[in-house]
Amino acid sequence: MEYQVTLPVKNENGYYEIRLESIGGLGANLCGKMLGELGALYMGLNAASFSSYGSEKRGSPVKAFIRYSGREQEIGINSPVEKPHILGLFHEAMIGKSAVTAGVTGDTRIVINTDASPENIRKRLKLKEGTICCIDALSIAMESKTRINMVMLGAIAKASEFIPLDAVSELAKKTIGKKYPAMWEANLEGIRRGYEELKSQYFAKDESGEEEYQEIKNEWGYANSPIGGVNPCIGSTVSNDLSASREGYIPLFIKERCINCGLCDSTCPDMVFQFAKGEYQGREAMVNMGLDYHHCKGCLRCVDVCPVNALVAGVEREHPNPEYAMRNQDLLPEQLDYEALGPNSYVTSEAYLTENRVDGGLV
Ligand code: SF4
Ligand code: SF4
């Protein structure tokens, strides 16, 4: 079925443009392709979409570009979108790490995967004017057993105000539903929740000039340097902050289930597991003491390999790491209390057990 839509705004060349900023593994490329197909096959528009990525590695930066025009006008350019009408940010840890908001104007709608409020994101993006649309795509994807890109697709459709939810669902059924029929219901649920749970807020420019945003600086000085040379950015080195390259999941360790088989240790590419001499079932053994998350990139291979579900997937931002503290306490990086956060403070097996989740077979 073709839905007749009218583009609400166009740029000086007559196009409506979308740019997606993401990292490899979150599915922005497919999301971009589906948005292009939606325009051309379902909404009576001309459409073009393409992606730009480097090594195709999980965690490396990815951009996708989508351009629409009315049927009366052909799309004659194939260059990256510089001033998007919609900017989709698939990973909030990219804020401040790369120029994800380049070309954003007061007319841009920023759709971001986060559990933070639009006001908090506005502050972190240092945005003076514009619309911020927040969707907790990571949690929805986990709950609905779908992928982040499906939730973001639904959210972008809602933010656009012209892409019909029915058209998105039809397309997903035809493309993903054919290839992975078992995933169809979950994907539909993710798209619907992305559409319905989007929280949008418009921020007008303060003409009085009283609004002042502090410049975010990531430089360490005597007032804000962490104690004892501790590296506060989990999964990163001191000189290279890689926190944006993790997809938002971490392995959680349930020590009570561990049989100390060592499979996680031989699978992990980053030597995250800490084994030490101890006792297991009344005998001296090498015992799994837990994870050093500073080296963990969140690939979850250890979760796949653990035979007794002693490792389960968790959402990184649910635990008190620096990003979490910034969101929940409304702080800027230089205002964080790194001493209180501690290097490994953000997850323990006890923290997991008190949450009483059901994934991994826990009841
Ligand atoms: S694979 Fe699982 S059971 Fe084996 S040592 Fe690692 S956490 Fe423990
Ligand atoms: S998620 Fe990947 S990097 Fe992290 S502990 Fe597991 S295997 Fe190692």
Coordinates of C-alpha atoms and ligand atoms in Angstrom, one line a residue:
M1 CA 0.0 0.0 0.0
E2 CA 1.3 3.5 -0.8
Y3 CA 0.7 6.3 1.7
Q4 CA 0.6 9.7 0.2
V5 CA 2.6 12.0 2.4
T6 CA 3.7 15.6 2.0
L7 CA 7.2 16.7 3.2
P8 CA 6.7 19.2 6.0
V9 CA 9.8 21.2 5.3
K10 CA 12.5 21.2 2.6
N11 CA 16.0 22.7 2.4
E12 CA 17.1 25.2 -0.3
N13 CA 17.6 22.4 -2.7
G14 CA 14.1 21.0 -2.2
Y15 CA 15.1 18.0 0.0
Y16 CA 14.2 16.6 3.4
E17 CA 17.3 15.1 4.9
I18 CA 18.1 12.7 7.7
R19 CA 21.5 11.8 9.2
L20 CA 22.1 8.8 11.5
E21 CA 25.2 8.8 13.7
S22 CA 26.1 5.5 15.2
I23 CA 28.8 2.8 15.9
G24 CA 29.2 -0.5 14.0
G25 CA 26.9 -3.2 15.5
L26 CA 23.8 -1.1 16.3
G27 CA 22.2 -1.4 12.9
A28 CA 22.2 2.2 11.7
N29 CA 23.0 1.1 8.2
L30 CA 19.9 -1.1 7.9
C31 CA 17.8 1.6 9.6
G32 CA 19.0 4.1 6.9
K33 CA 18.2 1.6 4.1
M34 CA 14.8 1.0 5.5
L35 CA 14.1 4.7 5.7
G36 CA 15.1 5.1 2.1
E37 CA 12.8 2.2 1.0
L38 CA 10.0 3.7 3.0
G39 CA 10.2 6.9 1.0
A40 CA 10.5 5.4 -2.4
L41 CA 8.1 2.4 -2.1
Y42 CA 5.6 3.3 0.5
M43 CA 5.2 7.1 0.7
G44 CA 5.1 8.3 -2.9
L45 CA 8.5 10.1 -2.7
N46 CA 11.8 10.0 -4.4
A47 CA 14.4 8.8 -1.9
A48 CA 18.1 8.0 -1.7
S49 CA 20.1 6.5 1.2
F50 CA 23.7 5.4 1.7
S51 CA 26.0 4.8 4.6
S52 CA 29.6 5.7 5.3
Y53 CA 31.8 3.5 7.5
G54 CA 35.4 2.6 7.7
S55 CA 36.6 -0.9 8.7
E56 CA 33.1 -2.4 9.3
K57 CA 34.2 -3.3 12.8
R58 CA 31.8 -3.4 15.7
G59 CA 32.4 -0.2 17.6
S60 CA 33.8 2.0 14.8
P61 CA 31.8 5.1 13.8
V62 CA 29.1 4.8 11.2
K63 CA 27.0 7.4 9.5
A64 CA 23.9 6.9 7.3
F65 CA 22.3 9.5 5.1
I66 CA 18.7 9.6 3.8
R67 CA 17.3 12.2 1.4
Y68 CA 13.7 12.6 0.3
S69 CA 12.1 14.8 -2.4
G70 CA 8.6 15.0 -3.9
R71 CA 8.0 12.8 -7.0
E72 CA 8.1 15.9 -9.2
Q73 CA 11.8 16.5 -8.3
E74 CA 14.6 14.0 -8.9
I75 CA 17.4 13.7 -6.4
G76 CA 20.4 14.9 -8.2
I77 CA 23.1 14.8 -5.5
N78 CA 24.7 12.0 -3.6
S79 CA 26.7 13.8 -1.0
P80 CA 26.6 13.4 2.8
V81 CA 23.8 15.2 4.7
E82 CA 25.4 18.3 6.3
K83 CA 22.3 20.1 7.8
P84 CA 19.8 17.3 8.8
H85 CA 16.2 17.9 9.5
I86 CA 16.4 14.8 11.7
L87 CA 19.6 13.7 13.4
G88 CA 19.4 10.1 14.8
L89 CA 22.0 9.5 17.6
F90 CA 22.2 5.8 18.2
H91 CA 24.6 5.9 21.1
E92 CA 24.6 8.8 23.7
A93 CA 28.2 8.1 24.7
M94 CA 29.2 9.6 21.3
I95 CA 28.3 13.0 22.7
G96 CA 31.5 15.0 23.1
K97 CA 33.6 12.2 21.5
S98 CA 33.1 13.1 17.8
A99 CA 31.3 15.9 15.9
V100 CA 28.0 14.2 15.9
T101 CA 25.9 17.4 16.0
A102 CA 27.7 19.1 13.1
G103 CA 25.3 21.1 11.0
V104 CA 22.4 21.0 13.5
T105 CA 20.2 24.0 13.4
G106 CA 17.2 25.2 15.5
D107 CA 15.0 23.4 13.0
T108 CA 16.7 20.0 13.5
R109 CA 15.0 17.3 15.5
I110 CA 17.5 15.2 17.4
V111 CA 16.4 11.7 18.1
I112 CA 18.7 10.1 20.7
N113 CA 18.9 6.7 22.3
T114 CA 19.0 7.5 26.0
D115 CA 17.2 7.2 29.3
A116 CA 18.0 10.8 30.1
S117 CA 15.6 13.7 29.9
P118 CA 15.5 16.1 26.9
E119 CA 16.8 18.9 29.2
N120 CA 19.7 16.8 30.3
I121 CA 20.7 16.0 26.7
R122 CA 20.3 19.6 25.7
K123 CA 22.8 20.6 28.4
R124 CA 25.2 17.9 27.4
L125 CA 25.0 18.8 23.7
K126 CA 25.2 22.5 24.6
L127 CA 22.3 23.1 22.3
K128 CA 20.8 26.5 22.5
E129 CA 17.7 25.9 20.3
G130 CA 16.0 22.9 18.8
T131 CA 14.0 19.8 19.5
I132 CA 15.3 16.9 21.5
C133 CA 13.5 13.6 21.2
C134 CA 14.6 10.9 23.7
I135 CA 13.9 7.2 23.5
D136 CA 15.4 4.5 25.7
A137 CA 16.0 2.2 22.7
L138 CA 18.5 0.1 24.6
S139 CA 16.1 -0.9 27.4
I140 CA 13.2 -1.4 25.0
A141 CA 15.3 -3.6 22.7
M142 CA 16.3 -5.7 25.7
E143 CA 12.7 -6.0 26.9
S144 CA 11.2 -6.7 23.5
K145 CA 14.0 -8.9 22.4
T146 CA 14.6 -6.9 19.3
R147 CA 17.5 -4.6 18.1
I148 CA 18.1 -1.0 18.8
N149 CA 17.7 0.0 15.2
M150 CA 14.1 -1.1 15.1
V151 CA 13.3 1.0 18.1
M152 CA 15.1 4.0 16.6
L153 CA 13.3 3.4 13.3
G154 CA 9.9 3.8 15.1
A155 CA 11.2 6.8 17.0
I156 CA 12.4 8.6 13.9
A157 CA 9.1 7.9 12.2
K158 CA 7.3 9.6 15.1
A159 CA 9.7 12.5 15.2
S160 CA 9.3 13.2 11.5
E161 CA 5.5 13.6 11.9
F162 CA 5.0 12.3 8.3
I163 CA 6.3 8.7 8.2
P164 CA 3.2 6.5 9.1
L165 CA 3.7 3.8 11.7
D166 CA 1.7 1.4 9.5
A167 CA 4.1 1.9 6.6
V168 CA 7.1 1.2 8.8
S169 CA 5.5 -2.0 10.1
E170 CA 4.6 -3.2 6.6
L171 CA 8.1 -2.7 5.4
A172 CA 9.6 -4.5 8.4
K173 CA 7.3 -7.4 7.8
K174 CA 8.3 -7.7 4.2
T175 CA 12.0 -7.3 4.7
I176 CA 13.0 -8.6 8.1
G177 CA 9.9 -10.8 8.5
K178 CA 10.7 -12.8 5.4
K179 CA 14.3 -13.4 6.4
Y180 CA 13.8 -14.0 10.1
P181 CA 10.1 -14.9 10.6
A182 CA 10.7 -15.8 14.2
M183 CA 11.8 -12.2 14.9
W184 CA 8.8 -10.6 13.3
E185 CA 6.7 -10.0 16.4
A186 CA 9.6 -8.7 18.5
N187 CA 10.7 -6.3 15.8
L188 CA 7.1 -5.0 15.4
E189 CA 6.9 -4.5 19.1
G190 CA 10.2 -2.6 19.1
I191 CA 9.1 -0.3 16.3
R192 CA 5.7 0.4 18.0
R193 CA 7.3 1.2 21.3
G194 CA 9.9 3.4 19.7
Y195 CA 7.0 5.3 18.1
E196 CA 4.8 5.5 21.1
E197 CA 7.4 6.1 23.9
L198 CA 9.3 9.0 22.3
K199 CA 9.6 12.0 24.6
S200 CA 10.1 15.3 22.7
Q201 CA 10.7 18.8 23.9
Y202 CA 11.3 22.0 21.9
F203 CA 13.8 24.5 23.4
A204 CA 13.5 28.1 22.2
K205 CA 16.4 30.3 22.0
D206 CA 16.7 32.7 25.0
E207 CA 16.8 36.1 23.3
S208 CA 17.8 37.8 26.6
G209 CA 21.2 36.1 26.3
E210 CA 21.0 34.9 29.9
E211 CA 21.3 31.3 29.1
E212 CA 24.9 30.3 29.5
Y213 CA 26.3 26.9 28.9
Q214 CA 29.6 25.8 30.3
E215 CA 32.2 24.7 27.9
I216 CA 32.7 20.9 28.3
K217 CA 36.4 20.3 28.7
N218 CA 38.0 16.9 29.0
E219 CA 41.3 18.2 30.3
W220 CA 42.6 17.1 33.7
G221 CA 43.9 19.7 36.1
Y222 CA 44.7 19.9 39.8
A223 CA 41.0 20.4 40.6
N224 CA 39.5 17.5 38.7
S225 CA 42.1 14.9 38.1
P226 CA 41.2 11.4 39.4
I227 CA 43.2 10.2 42.4
G228 CA 46.2 7.9 42.0
G229 CA 46.2 7.8 38.2
V230 CA 42.9 5.9 38.1
N231 CA 41.4 5.7 34.6
P232 CA 37.8 6.7 35.1
C233 CA 36.6 5.8 31.6
I234 CA 35.7 2.1 31.7
G235 CA 36.9 0.2 28.6
S236 CA 39.3 3.0 27.6
T237 CA 43.0 3.8 28.0
V238 CA 44.1 7.0 29.8
S239 CA 44.8 8.8 26.6
N240 CA 42.0 7.4 24.4
D241 CA 38.4 7.5 25.6
L242 CA 36.7 4.5 23.9
S243 CA 33.5 4.5 25.9
A244 CA 31.5 5.4 22.8
S245 CA 32.7 2.2 21.0
R246 CA 30.8 0.0 23.4
E247 CA 27.3 -0.9 22.5
G248 CA 25.8 -0.3 25.9
Y249 CA 25.8 -3.9 27.1
I250 CA 28.1 -5.4 29.8
P251 CA 28.4 -8.9 31.2
L252 CA 27.2 -9.3 34.8
F253 CA 28.8 -11.9 36.9
I254 CA 26.7 -14.1 39.3
K255 CA 29.5 -15.6 41.4
E256 CA 27.1 -17.9 43.2
R257 CA 26.5 -19.9 39.9
C258 CA 30.1 -20.0 38.7
I259 CA 31.7 -23.5 38.5
N260 CA 35.2 -22.0 37.7
C261 CA 35.5 -23.8 34.4
G262 CA 37.6 -20.9 33.0
L263 CA 35.8 -20.9 29.6
C264 CA 35.1 -17.1 29.9
D265 CA 38.8 -16.5 30.6
S266 CA 39.9 -18.4 27.5
T267 CA 37.2 -16.7 25.3
C268 CA 37.6 -13.1 26.4
P269 CA 39.9 -11.2 24.0
D270 CA 40.8 -8.6 26.6
M271 CA 41.8 -10.6 29.7
V272 CA 39.0 -9.1 31.8
F273 CA 38.5 -12.1 34.2
Q274 CA 40.5 -12.2 37.4
F275 CA 41.4 -15.7 38.5
A276 CA 43.2 -16.3 41.8
K277 CA 44.1 -19.3 44.0
G278 CA 41.2 -20.1 46.2
E279 CA 38.8 -22.9 47.2
Y280 CA 36.0 -24.5 45.2
Q281 CA 33.9 -27.4 46.5
G282 CA 36.3 -28.0 49.3
R283 CA 39.4 -28.2 47.1
E284 CA 42.1 -25.8 46.3
A285 CA 41.4 -24.3 42.8
M286 CA 41.8 -21.3 40.6
V287 CA 38.7 -19.3 41.3
N288 CA 37.0 -16.6 39.2
M289 CA 37.1 -13.4 41.3
G290 CA 35.1 -11.3 38.8
L291 CA 35.8 -8.9 36.0
D292 CA 38.0 -5.9 35.6
Y293 CA 35.6 -3.8 33.6
H294 CA 38.3 -1.3 32.6
H295 CA 39.3 -3.7 29.8
C296 CA 35.9 -5.0 28.8
K297 CA 34.5 -3.9 25.5
G298 CA 31.1 -5.4 26.0
C299 CA 31.2 -7.9 23.2
L300 CA 29.4 -10.5 25.4
R301 CA 31.3 -13.5 24.0
C302 CA 31.8 -14.6 27.6
V303 CA 28.0 -14.6 28.1
D304 CA 27.6 -16.8 25.1
V305 CA 30.2 -19.3 26.3
C306 CA 29.4 -19.6 30.0
P307 CA 27.7 -23.0 30.5
V308 CA 25.8 -22.2 33.7
N309 CA 24.6 -18.6 33.0
A310 CA 26.9 -17.2 35.6
L311 CA 27.4 -14.4 33.1
V312 CA 24.4 -12.6 31.8
A313 CA 23.9 -9.5 29.6
G314 CA 23.2 -6.2 31.4
V315 CA 22.7 -2.6 30.4
E316 CA 25.8 -0.6 31.1
R317 CA 24.1 2.6 32.0
E318 CA 22.0 1.0 34.8
H319 CA 25.1 0.9 36.9
P320 CA 26.8 3.8 38.6
N321 CA 29.6 4.6 36.1
P322 CA 30.6 8.2 35.1
E323 CA 28.0 8.4 32.3
Y324 CA 25.3 7.3 34.6
A325 CA 26.2 9.8 37.3
M326 CA 26.2 12.6 34.8
R327 CA 22.7 11.8 33.7
N328 CA 21.2 11.2 37.0
Q329 CA 22.8 13.9 39.0
D330 CA 22.7 16.3 36.1
L331 CA 26.5 16.9 36.2
L332 CA 29.2 17.8 33.7
P333 CA 32.4 15.7 33.5
E334 CA 34.4 18.1 35.6
Q335 CA 31.8 18.0 38.4
L336 CA 31.9 14.2 38.8
D337 CA 33.2 12.8 42.1
Y338 CA 35.5 10.1 40.7
E339 CA 36.7 9.1 44.1
A340 CA 33.2 8.2 45.1
L341 CA 32.5 6.4 41.9
G342 CA 35.6 4.3 42.2
P343 CA 37.2 2.4 39.4
N344 CA 35.1 -0.7 39.6
S345 CA 32.1 0.5 41.5
Y346 CA 29.5 0.2 38.9
V347 CA 28.7 -3.5 39.0
T348 CA 28.9 -6.5 41.4
S349 CA 27.1 -9.8 41.4
E350 CA 25.2 -8.6 44.5
A351 CA 23.9 -5.6 42.6
Y352 CA 22.6 -7.9 40.0
L353 CA 20.9 -10.2 42.4
T354 CA 19.1 -7.5 44.3
E355 CA 17.7 -6.3 40.9
N356 CA 16.0 -9.7 40.7
R357 CA 15.9 -9.9 37.0
V358 CA 14.7 -12.9 35.0
D359 CA 17.1 -13.0 32.1
G360 CA 19.7 -15.7 32.4
G361 CA 17.1 -17.9 34.1
L362 CA 17.2 -16.0 37.4
V363 CA 13.9 -16.0 39.2
Ligands
SF4_1 S1 32.5 -19.6 32.0 FE1 30.9 -19.2 33.6 S2 31.1 -20.9 35.0 FE2 33.0 -20.9 33.7 S3 34.5 -19.7 35.0 FE3 33.5 -18.3 33.6 S4 31.7 -17.4 34.7 FE4 32.4 -19.2 35.8
SF4_2 S1 32.1 -8.8 27.2 FE1 33.8 -9.4 25.8 S2 35.5 -8.1 26.6 FE2 34.0 -8.1 28.2 S3 34.5 -9.7 29.6 FE3 33.1 -10.6 28.1 S4 34.4 -11.5 26.5 FE4 35.7 -10.1 27.7

